[in-house]
Tab-separated table of C-alpha atoms in Angstrom:
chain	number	residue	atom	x	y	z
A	17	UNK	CA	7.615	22.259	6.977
A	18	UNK	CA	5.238	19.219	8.307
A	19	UNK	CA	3.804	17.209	5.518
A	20	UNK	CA	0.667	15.452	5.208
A	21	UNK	CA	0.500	11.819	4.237
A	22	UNK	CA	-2.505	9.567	4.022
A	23	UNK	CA	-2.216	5.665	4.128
A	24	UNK	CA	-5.009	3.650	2.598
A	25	UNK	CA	-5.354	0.204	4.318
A	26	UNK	CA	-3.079	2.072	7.385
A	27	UNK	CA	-4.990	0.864	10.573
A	28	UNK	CA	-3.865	-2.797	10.366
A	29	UNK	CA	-0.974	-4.935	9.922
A	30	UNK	CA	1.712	-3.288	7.314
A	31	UNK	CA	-0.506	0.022	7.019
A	32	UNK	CA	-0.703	0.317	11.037
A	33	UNK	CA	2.737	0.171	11.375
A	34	UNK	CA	3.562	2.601	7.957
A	35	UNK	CA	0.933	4.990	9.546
A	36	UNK	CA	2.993	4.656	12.918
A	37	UNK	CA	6.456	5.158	11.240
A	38	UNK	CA	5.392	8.211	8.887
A	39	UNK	CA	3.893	9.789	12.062
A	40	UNK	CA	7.594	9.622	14.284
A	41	UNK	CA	9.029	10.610	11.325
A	42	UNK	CA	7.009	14.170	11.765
A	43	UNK	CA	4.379	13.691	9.292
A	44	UNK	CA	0.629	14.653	9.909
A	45	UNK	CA	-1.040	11.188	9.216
A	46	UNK	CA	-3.963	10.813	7.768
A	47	UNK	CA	-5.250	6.306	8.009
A	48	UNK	CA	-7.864	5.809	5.681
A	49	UNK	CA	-9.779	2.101	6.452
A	50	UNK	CA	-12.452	0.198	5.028
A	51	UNK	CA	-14.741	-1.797	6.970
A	52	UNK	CA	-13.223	-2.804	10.701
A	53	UNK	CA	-14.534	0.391	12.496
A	54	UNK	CA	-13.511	-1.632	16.210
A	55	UNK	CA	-9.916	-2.114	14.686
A	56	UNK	CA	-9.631	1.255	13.399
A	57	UNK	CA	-11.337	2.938	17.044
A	58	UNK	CA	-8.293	1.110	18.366
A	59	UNK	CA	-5.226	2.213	16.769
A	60	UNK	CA	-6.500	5.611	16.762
A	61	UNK	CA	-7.010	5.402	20.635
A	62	UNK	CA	-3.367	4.090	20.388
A	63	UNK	CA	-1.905	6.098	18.355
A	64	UNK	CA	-3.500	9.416	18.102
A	65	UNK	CA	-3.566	9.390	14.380
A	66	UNK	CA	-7.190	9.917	12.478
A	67	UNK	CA	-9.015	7.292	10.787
A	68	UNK	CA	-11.470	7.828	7.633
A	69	UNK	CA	-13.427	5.105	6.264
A	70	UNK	CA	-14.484	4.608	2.536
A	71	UNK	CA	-13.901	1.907	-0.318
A	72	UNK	CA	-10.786	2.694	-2.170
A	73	UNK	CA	-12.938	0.899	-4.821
A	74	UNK	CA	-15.135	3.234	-5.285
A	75	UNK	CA	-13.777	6.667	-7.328
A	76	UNK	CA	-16.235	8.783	-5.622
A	77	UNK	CA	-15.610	8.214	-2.485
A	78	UNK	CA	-11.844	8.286	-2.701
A	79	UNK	CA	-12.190	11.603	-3.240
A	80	UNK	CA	-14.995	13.003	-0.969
A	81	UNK	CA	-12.914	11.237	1.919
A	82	UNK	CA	-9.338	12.621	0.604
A	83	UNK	CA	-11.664	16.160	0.501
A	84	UNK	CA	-12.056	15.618	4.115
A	85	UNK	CA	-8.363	14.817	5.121
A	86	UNK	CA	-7.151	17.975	3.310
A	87	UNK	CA	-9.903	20.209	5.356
A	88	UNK	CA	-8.594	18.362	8.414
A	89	UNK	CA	-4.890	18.072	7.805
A	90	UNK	CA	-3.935	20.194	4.707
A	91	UNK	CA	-2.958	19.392	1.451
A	92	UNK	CA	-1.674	15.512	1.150
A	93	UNK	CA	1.784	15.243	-0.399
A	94	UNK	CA	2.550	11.633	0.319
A	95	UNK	CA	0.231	8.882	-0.926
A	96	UNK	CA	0.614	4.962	0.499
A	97	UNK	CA	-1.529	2.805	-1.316
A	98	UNK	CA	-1.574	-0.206	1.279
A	99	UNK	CA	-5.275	-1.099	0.603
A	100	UNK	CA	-5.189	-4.637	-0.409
A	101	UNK	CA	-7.458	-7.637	-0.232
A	102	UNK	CA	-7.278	-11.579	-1.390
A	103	UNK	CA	-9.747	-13.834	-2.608
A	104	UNK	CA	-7.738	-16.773	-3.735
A	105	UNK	CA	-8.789	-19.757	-5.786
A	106	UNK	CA	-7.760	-22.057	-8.272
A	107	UNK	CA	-8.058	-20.118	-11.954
A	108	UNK	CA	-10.636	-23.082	-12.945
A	109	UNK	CA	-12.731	-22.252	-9.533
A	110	UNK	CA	-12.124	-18.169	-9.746
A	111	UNK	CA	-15.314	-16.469	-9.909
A	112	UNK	CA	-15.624	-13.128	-12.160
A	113	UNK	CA	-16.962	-11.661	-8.523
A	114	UNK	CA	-13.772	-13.091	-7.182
A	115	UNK	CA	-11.446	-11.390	-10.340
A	116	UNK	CA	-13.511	-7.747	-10.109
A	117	UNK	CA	-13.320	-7.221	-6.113
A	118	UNK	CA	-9.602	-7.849	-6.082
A	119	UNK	CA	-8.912	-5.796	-9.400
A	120	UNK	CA	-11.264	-3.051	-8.170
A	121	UNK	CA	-9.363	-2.818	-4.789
A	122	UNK	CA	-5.622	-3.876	-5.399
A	123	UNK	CA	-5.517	-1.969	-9.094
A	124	UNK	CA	-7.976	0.407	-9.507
A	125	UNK	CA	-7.851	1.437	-6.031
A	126	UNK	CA	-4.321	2.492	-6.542
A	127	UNK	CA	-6.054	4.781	-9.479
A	128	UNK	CA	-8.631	5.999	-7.530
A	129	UNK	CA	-7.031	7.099	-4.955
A	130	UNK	CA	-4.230	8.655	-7.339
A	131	UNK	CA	-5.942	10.208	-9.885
A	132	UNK	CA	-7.919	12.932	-6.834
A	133	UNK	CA	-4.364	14.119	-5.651
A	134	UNK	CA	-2.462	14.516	-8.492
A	135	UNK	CA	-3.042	17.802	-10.089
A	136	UNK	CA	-2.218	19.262	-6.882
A	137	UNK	CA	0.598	17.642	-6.219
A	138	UNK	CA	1.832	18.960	-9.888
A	139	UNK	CA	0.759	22.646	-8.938
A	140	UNK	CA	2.890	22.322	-5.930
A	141	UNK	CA	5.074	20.371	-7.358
A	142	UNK	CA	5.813	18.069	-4.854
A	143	UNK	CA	4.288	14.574	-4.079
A	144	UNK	CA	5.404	11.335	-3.105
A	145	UNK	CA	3.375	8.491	-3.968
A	146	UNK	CA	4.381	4.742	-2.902
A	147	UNK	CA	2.092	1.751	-3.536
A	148	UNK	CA	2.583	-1.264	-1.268
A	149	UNK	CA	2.707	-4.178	-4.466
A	150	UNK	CA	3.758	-8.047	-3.641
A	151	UNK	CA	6.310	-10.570	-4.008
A	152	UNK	CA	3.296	-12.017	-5.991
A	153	UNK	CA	2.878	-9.609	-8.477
A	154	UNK	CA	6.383	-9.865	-9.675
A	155	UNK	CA	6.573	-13.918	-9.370
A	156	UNK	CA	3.251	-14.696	-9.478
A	157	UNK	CA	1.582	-17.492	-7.307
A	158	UNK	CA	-0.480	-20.132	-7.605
A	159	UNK	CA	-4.387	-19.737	-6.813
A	160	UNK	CA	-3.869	-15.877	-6.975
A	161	UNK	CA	-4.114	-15.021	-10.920
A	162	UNK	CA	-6.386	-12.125	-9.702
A	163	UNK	CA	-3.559	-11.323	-6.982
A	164	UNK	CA	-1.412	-11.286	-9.015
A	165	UNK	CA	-2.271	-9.524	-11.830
A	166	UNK	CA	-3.413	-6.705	-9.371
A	167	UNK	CA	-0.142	-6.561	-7.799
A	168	UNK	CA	1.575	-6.455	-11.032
A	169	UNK	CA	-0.657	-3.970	-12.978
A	170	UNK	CA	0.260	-1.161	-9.818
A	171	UNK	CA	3.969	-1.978	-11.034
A	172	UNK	CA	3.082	-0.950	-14.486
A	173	UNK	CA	1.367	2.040	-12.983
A	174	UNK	CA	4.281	2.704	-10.735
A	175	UNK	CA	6.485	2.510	-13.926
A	176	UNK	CA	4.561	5.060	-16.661
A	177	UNK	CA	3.657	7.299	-13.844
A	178	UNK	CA	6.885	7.811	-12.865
A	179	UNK	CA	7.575	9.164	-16.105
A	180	UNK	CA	5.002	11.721	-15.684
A	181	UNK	CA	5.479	13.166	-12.298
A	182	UNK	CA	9.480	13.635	-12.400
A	183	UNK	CA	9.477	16.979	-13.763
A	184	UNK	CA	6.846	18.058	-11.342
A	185	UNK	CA	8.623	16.911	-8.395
A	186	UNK	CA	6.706	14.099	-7.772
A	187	UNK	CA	8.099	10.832	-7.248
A	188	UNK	CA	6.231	7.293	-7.833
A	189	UNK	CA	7.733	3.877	-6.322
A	190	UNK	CA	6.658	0.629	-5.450
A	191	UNK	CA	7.514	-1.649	-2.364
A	192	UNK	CA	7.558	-5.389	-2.740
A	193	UNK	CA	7.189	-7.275	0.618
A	194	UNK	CA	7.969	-10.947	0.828
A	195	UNK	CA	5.748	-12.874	3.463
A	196	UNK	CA	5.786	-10.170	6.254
A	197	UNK	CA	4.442	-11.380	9.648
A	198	UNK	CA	0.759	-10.160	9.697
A	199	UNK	CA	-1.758	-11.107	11.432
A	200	UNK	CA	-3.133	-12.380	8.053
A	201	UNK	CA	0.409	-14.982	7.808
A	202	UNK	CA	0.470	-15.532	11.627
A	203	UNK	CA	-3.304	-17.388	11.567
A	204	UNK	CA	-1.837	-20.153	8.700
A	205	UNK	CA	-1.087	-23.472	10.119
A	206	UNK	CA	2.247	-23.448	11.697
A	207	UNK	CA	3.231	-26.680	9.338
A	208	UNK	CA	2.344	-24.139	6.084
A	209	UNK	CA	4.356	-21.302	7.965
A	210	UNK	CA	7.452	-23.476	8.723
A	211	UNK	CA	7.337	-23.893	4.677
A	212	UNK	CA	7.031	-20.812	3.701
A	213	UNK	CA	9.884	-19.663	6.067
A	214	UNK	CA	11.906	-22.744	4.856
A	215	UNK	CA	11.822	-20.943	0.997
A	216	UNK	CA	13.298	-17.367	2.490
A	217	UNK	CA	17.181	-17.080	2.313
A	218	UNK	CA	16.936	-15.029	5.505
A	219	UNK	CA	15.266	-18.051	7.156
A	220	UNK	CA	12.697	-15.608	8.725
A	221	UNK	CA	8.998	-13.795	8.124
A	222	UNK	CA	9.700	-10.537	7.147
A	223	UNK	CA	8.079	-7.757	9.858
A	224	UNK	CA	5.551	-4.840	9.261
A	225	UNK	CA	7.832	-2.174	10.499
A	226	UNK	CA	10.760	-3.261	8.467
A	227	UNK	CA	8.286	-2.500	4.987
A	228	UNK	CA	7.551	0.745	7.082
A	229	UNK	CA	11.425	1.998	7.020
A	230	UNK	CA	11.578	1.789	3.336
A	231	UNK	CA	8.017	3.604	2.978
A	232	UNK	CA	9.666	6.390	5.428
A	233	UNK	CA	12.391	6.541	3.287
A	234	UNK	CA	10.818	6.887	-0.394
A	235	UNK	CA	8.602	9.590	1.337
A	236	UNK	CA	11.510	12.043	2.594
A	237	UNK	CA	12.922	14.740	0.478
A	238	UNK	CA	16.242	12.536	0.675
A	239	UNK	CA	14.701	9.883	-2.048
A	240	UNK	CA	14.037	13.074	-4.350
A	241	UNK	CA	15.703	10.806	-7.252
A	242	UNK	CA	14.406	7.313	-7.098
A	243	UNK	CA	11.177	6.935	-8.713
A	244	UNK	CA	9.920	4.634	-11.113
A	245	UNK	CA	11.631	1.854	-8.784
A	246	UNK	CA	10.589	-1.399	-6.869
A	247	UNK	CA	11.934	-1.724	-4.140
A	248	UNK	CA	12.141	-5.460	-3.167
A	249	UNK	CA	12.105	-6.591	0.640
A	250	UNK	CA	11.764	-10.158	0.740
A	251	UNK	CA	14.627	-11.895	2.716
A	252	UNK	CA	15.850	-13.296	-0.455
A	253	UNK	CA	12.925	-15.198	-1.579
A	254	UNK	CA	12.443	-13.194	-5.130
A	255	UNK	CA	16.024	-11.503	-6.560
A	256	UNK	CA	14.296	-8.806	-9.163
């Protein structure tokens, strides 16, 4: 049987290459996106796989556009929640704009998006949901309070939710990447890079498509009894 998943976030960076993965893995792949309609035309000339836009902010439309995968695709029984953003400042600087549009995306988001699929995920009782969290969320970082406490809330959701789904056959897990070699990492001065590499054991940026493996394996039927887990991929730069 070919499942359905739908990545939010999943037509750039760590989502492109999640999207990419789930679909050779024989899923039908739904990438949801939220504002670069040129980037998103792109990797679904690439790739093949369908792009939706809408705010994963925004309740509402989170599940209008999920509506319109399941038309499209079917029923969605794996959820990535990729969908991240950053607005990083200095807690004495940090704006409540600043806090709100990185809670509302990186948190509730993870809700939003959530919330829409679960009942019928629990009346088939199947469903896989991972949430792409941070190295930040679990260690925290300076000039990312809001980051941070976004990152580490969806581990808290991860955690309770867990509880919840495992006698429905639904699993929930998080993924932890370490400083993954983005776009996003690759445009910081090479002097801050060569830093930031210098603090990994592995002595290496992580890449997208090695967070993508461990989101291909949470999703199969394989992982049926891990949930409620983090799953750390780092290179050594956060032991959990």
């Amino acid at each position: 049987m070919t499942r359905t998943a739908l990545v939010t976030g999943g037509t750039r960076g760590i989502g492109a290459a999640i999207s990419v993965a789930l679909k050779d893995a024989g899923y039908r792949v739904a990438a949801n996106y939220a504002g670069n309609e040129e980037a998103a035309r792109h990797f679904t000339e690439e790739t093949g796989i369908p792009a939706y836009r809408w705010s994963v902010a925004d309740y509402g439309a989170c599940a209008a556009g999920i509506a319109e995968v399941e038309a499209t695709l079917g029923p969605v029984d794996v959820l990535v929640n990729n969908a991240g953003i950053t607005r990083d400042a200095m807690f004495h600087k940090l704006s409540p704009e600043q806090w709100r549009q990185v809670i509302d995306t990186n948190l509730n988001g993870v809700f939003n998006m959530t919330h829409p699929l679960w009942p019928g995920m629990r009346e088939r009782r199947f469903g896989r949901i991972i949430t792409i969290s941070s190295i930040n969320g679990q260690k925290g970082q300076v000039g990312q309070v809001n980051y941070s406490a976004a990152k580490a809330g969806d581990l808290g959701f991860t955690k309770a939710l867990a509880q919840e789904g495992a006698r429905a056959g639904i699993t929930v897990n998080a993924i932890c990447p370490g400083y993954i070699a983005t776009e996003m990492v690759m445009a910081v001065a090479e002097p801050v890079r060569e830093k930031i590499v210098g603090q990994i054991p592995v002595g290496r940026l992580g890449e997208a498509r090695e967070i993508a493996r461990c989101v291909v394996f949470l999703a199969s039927d394989e992982a049926g009894f891990i949930t409620g887990s983090t799953l750390t991929a780092n290179g050594g730069q956060y032991i959990a």
